[in-house]
Short mmCIF file of C-alpha atoms in Angstrom, two decimals:
data_model
loop_
_atom_site.label_atom_id
_atom_site.label_comp_id
_atom_site.label_asym_id
_atom_site.label_seq_id
_atom_site.Cartn_x
_atom_site.Cartn_y
_atom_site.Cartn_z
CA MET A 1 0.00 0.00 0.00
CA GLY A 2 2.35 2.75 1.17
CA GLU A 3 6.05 2.77 0.77
CA ILE A 4 8.23 3.51 3.76
CA ILE A 5 10.98 5.89 2.84
CA GLU A 6 13.98 5.77 5.08
CA ARG A 7 15.83 9.01 5.39
CA PRO A 8 19.46 9.11 6.28
CA SER A 9 20.05 9.87 9.91
CA VAL A 10 20.62 13.54 10.54
CA SER A 11 23.50 14.24 12.83
CA PRO A 12 23.83 17.49 14.72
CA ILE A 13 25.73 20.21 12.94
CA LEU A 14 28.97 21.41 14.41
CA TRP A 15 28.56 25.15 14.02
CA ASN A 16 31.93 26.77 13.50
CA ALA A 17 33.21 29.56 11.29
CA ASP A 18 33.35 27.33 8.19
CA THR A 19 29.78 26.06 8.50
CA GLU A 20 28.48 29.58 9.17
CA VAL A 21 30.28 30.85 6.07
CA CYS A 22 28.62 28.04 4.10
CA LEU A 23 25.28 29.10 5.56
CA PHE A 24 25.85 32.73 4.60
CA TYR A 25 26.81 31.73 1.06
CA ALA A 26 23.63 29.63 0.90
CA MET A 27 21.62 32.61 2.12
CA ARG A 28 22.99 34.84 -0.63
CA GLY A 29 19.94 35.84 -2.71
CA HIS A 30 17.52 34.32 -0.17
CA LYS A 31 15.91 36.20 2.69
CA PRO A 32 14.40 33.87 5.32
CA VAL A 33 11.99 36.51 6.64
CA GLY A 34 8.71 37.91 5.39
CA ILE A 35 5.84 36.36 3.53
CA ASN A 36 8.01 34.08 1.35
CA LYS A 37 10.41 32.92 4.07
CA HIS A 38 9.59 29.23 3.65
CA PHE A 39 10.22 29.33 -0.10
CA HIS A 40 13.53 31.04 0.51
CA MET A 41 14.37 28.47 3.18
CA MET A 42 13.97 25.72 0.57
CA GLY A 43 16.70 27.37 -1.50
CA ILE A 44 18.91 27.95 1.53
CA HIS A 45 18.45 24.35 2.69
CA SER A 46 19.32 22.94 -0.71
CA LYS A 47 22.47 25.03 -1.14
CA PHE A 48 23.62 24.55 2.45
CA ALA A 49 23.16 20.76 2.44
CA GLN A 50 25.06 20.53 -0.84
CA SER A 51 27.97 22.64 0.35
CA LEU A 52 28.14 20.91 3.73
CA GLY A 53 28.03 17.44 2.16
CA GLN A 54 25.79 15.91 4.82
CA PRO A 55 22.04 15.70 5.40
CA VAL A 56 20.59 18.76 7.12
CA THR A 57 17.05 19.64 8.11
CA SER A 58 15.52 23.04 7.69
CA ALA A 59 14.64 22.93 11.40
CA GLN A 60 18.35 22.89 12.21
CA ILE A 61 18.88 25.94 10.02
CA TRP A 62 15.90 27.77 11.56
CA GLU A 63 17.20 26.96 15.02
CA HIS A 64 20.66 28.34 14.29
CA LEU A 65 19.28 31.44 12.60
CA SER A 66 17.10 32.12 15.65
CA THR A 67 20.24 32.15 17.83
CA MET A 68 21.81 34.73 15.53
CA TYR A 69 18.78 36.94 14.75
CA ASN A 70 15.43 37.87 16.24
CA LEU A 71 13.37 36.34 13.41
CA ALA A 72 9.98 37.43 14.84
CA VAL A 73 10.98 41.11 14.74
CA LEU A 74 12.48 40.72 11.28
CA ASP A 75 9.22 39.14 10.05
CA GLU A 76 7.21 42.08 11.36
CA SER A 77 9.59 44.70 9.96
CA ASP A 78 9.63 43.19 6.47
CA ALA A 79 7.39 45.25 4.16
CA LEU A 80 4.69 43.38 2.28
CA PRO A 81 4.61 43.76 -1.50
CA PHE A 82 0.86 44.49 -1.27
CA ASN A 83 -1.56 46.31 0.99
CA ASN A 84 -2.75 43.94 3.71
CA ASN A 85 -5.18 46.11 5.67
CA VAL A 86 -8.04 44.17 7.23
CA LYS A 87 -11.44 45.71 6.56
CA HIS A 88 -14.86 44.54 7.66
CA PHE A 89 -17.03 43.66 4.68
CA GLN A 90 -20.65 42.65 4.45
CA LEU A 91 -22.81 42.15 1.38
CA PRO A 92 -25.73 44.57 0.95
CA GLU A 93 -29.12 43.36 2.17
CA ASP A 94 -30.69 43.39 -1.32
CA ILE A 95 -28.08 40.89 -2.53
CA LEU A 96 -28.43 38.71 0.56
CA ASN A 97 -32.22 38.62 0.25
CA PHE A 98 -32.28 38.13 -3.51
CA GLY A 99 -34.75 35.40 -4.36
CA LYS A 100 -36.01 34.95 -0.81
CA ASP A 101 -39.07 37.15 -1.48
CA LYS A 102 -40.43 34.96 -4.25
CA THR A 103 -42.06 31.70 -3.41
CA LYS A 104 -40.77 28.52 -4.96
CA LYS A 105 -43.86 28.34 -7.17
CA GLU A 106 -43.21 31.83 -8.57
CA GLN A 107 -39.56 30.98 -9.19
CA HIS A 108 -40.55 27.82 -11.05
CA GLU A 109 -43.09 29.69 -13.18
CA ALA A 110 -40.54 32.36 -14.02
CA ALA A 111 -38.02 29.72 -15.03
CA VAL A 112 -40.55 27.95 -17.24
CA LYS A 113 -41.70 31.17 -18.95
CA THR A 114 -38.23 32.52 -19.69
CA PRO A 115 -37.04 29.92 -22.24
CA SER A 116 -40.23 30.05 -24.31
CA THR A 117 -40.19 33.84 -24.62
CA ALA A 118 -36.52 33.79 -25.51
CA LYS A 119 -37.13 31.17 -28.16
CA SER A 120 -39.98 33.11 -29.80
CA SER A 121 -38.00 36.36 -29.83
CA SER A 122 -34.99 34.62 -31.37
CA ASN A 123 -37.21 33.12 -34.10
CA LYS A 124 -38.56 36.59 -34.91
CA ASP A 125 -35.04 37.95 -35.11
CA LEU A 126 -34.02 35.17 -37.51
CA GLN A 127 -37.04 35.85 -39.73
CA LEU A 128 -36.27 39.57 -39.84
CA GLN A 129 -32.60 38.88 -40.58
CA SER A 130 -33.40 36.47 -43.41
CA LYS A 131 -35.73 39.02 -45.04
CA SER A 132 -33.18 41.83 -44.86
CA THR A 133 -30.10 39.93 -46.07
CA PRO A 134 -29.58 39.25 -49.78
CA PRO A 135 -29.61 35.62 -50.94
CA SER A 136 -25.87 35.62 -51.66
CA ALA A 137 -25.09 36.48 -48.03
CA LYS A 138 -27.22 33.59 -46.75
CA SER A 139 -25.17 30.95 -48.49
CA ASN A 140 -22.34 29.56 -46.43
CA ARG A 141 -20.81 27.68 -49.35
CA LYS A 142 -17.22 28.19 -50.39
CA ARG A 143 -16.67 30.13 -53.53
CA THR A 144 -14.66 28.32 -56.14
CA ARG A 145 -12.56 29.93 -58.82
CA ASN A 146 -13.88 29.51 -62.32
CA VAL A 147 -11.01 28.12 -64.37
CA THR A 148 -11.21 28.83 -68.08
CA SER A 149 -9.64 26.53 -70.55
CA VAL A 150 -6.37 27.61 -72.10
CA SER A 151 -6.24 27.89 -75.84
CA PRO A 152 -3.29 26.11 -77.43
CA ALA A 153 -2.30 29.30 -79.29
CA VAL A 154 -1.62 31.20 -76.07
CA GLY A 155 0.63 28.51 -74.67
CA ALA A 156 1.51 27.52 -71.17
CA SER A 157 2.83 30.94 -70.20
CA GLY A 158 -0.33 32.87 -71.08
CA PRO A 159 -2.96 34.21 -68.72
CA GLY A 160 -5.11 31.63 -67.01
CA SER A 161 -2.52 28.91 -67.20
CA SER A 162 -2.00 26.64 -64.27
CA LYS A 163 1.79 27.09 -64.29
CA ARG A 164 3.02 30.26 -62.68
CA ARG A 165 6.43 31.77 -62.57
CA ARG A 166 7.93 32.69 -59.27
#
């Protein structure tokens, strides 16, 4: 049914100057704060694990970054790329009560009457259109070119010949 995937054991990271430099290089171009912090962390995690050469979890990176920076304050100070003001909104009463005034019988009658009136008006429109348009416009057939026969005196290079020069 389901496949069990065994992940390699993750050992603790020995944080020294070299591993922190690797982390900073991995963070280049990625900012782990703000609205897209988790997407940026994916990039940081990938680059850092590759440069370190051992399995690393993003939780280990978050934990170390939280010892270096106050991530909560950085999240709040990061400007959003859009306006995120919360406003109270409520639909107008006429929209909320739309259709509640009519009874189900009236709604059914209205639904039954609507298609028949639309059909009769569309038939009238078609009749008026067919009377006003000329017969050539009614035809949807393709026009074909009338090909005249070539007289032998004119030759193959004359007008109306099937061979054309380019």
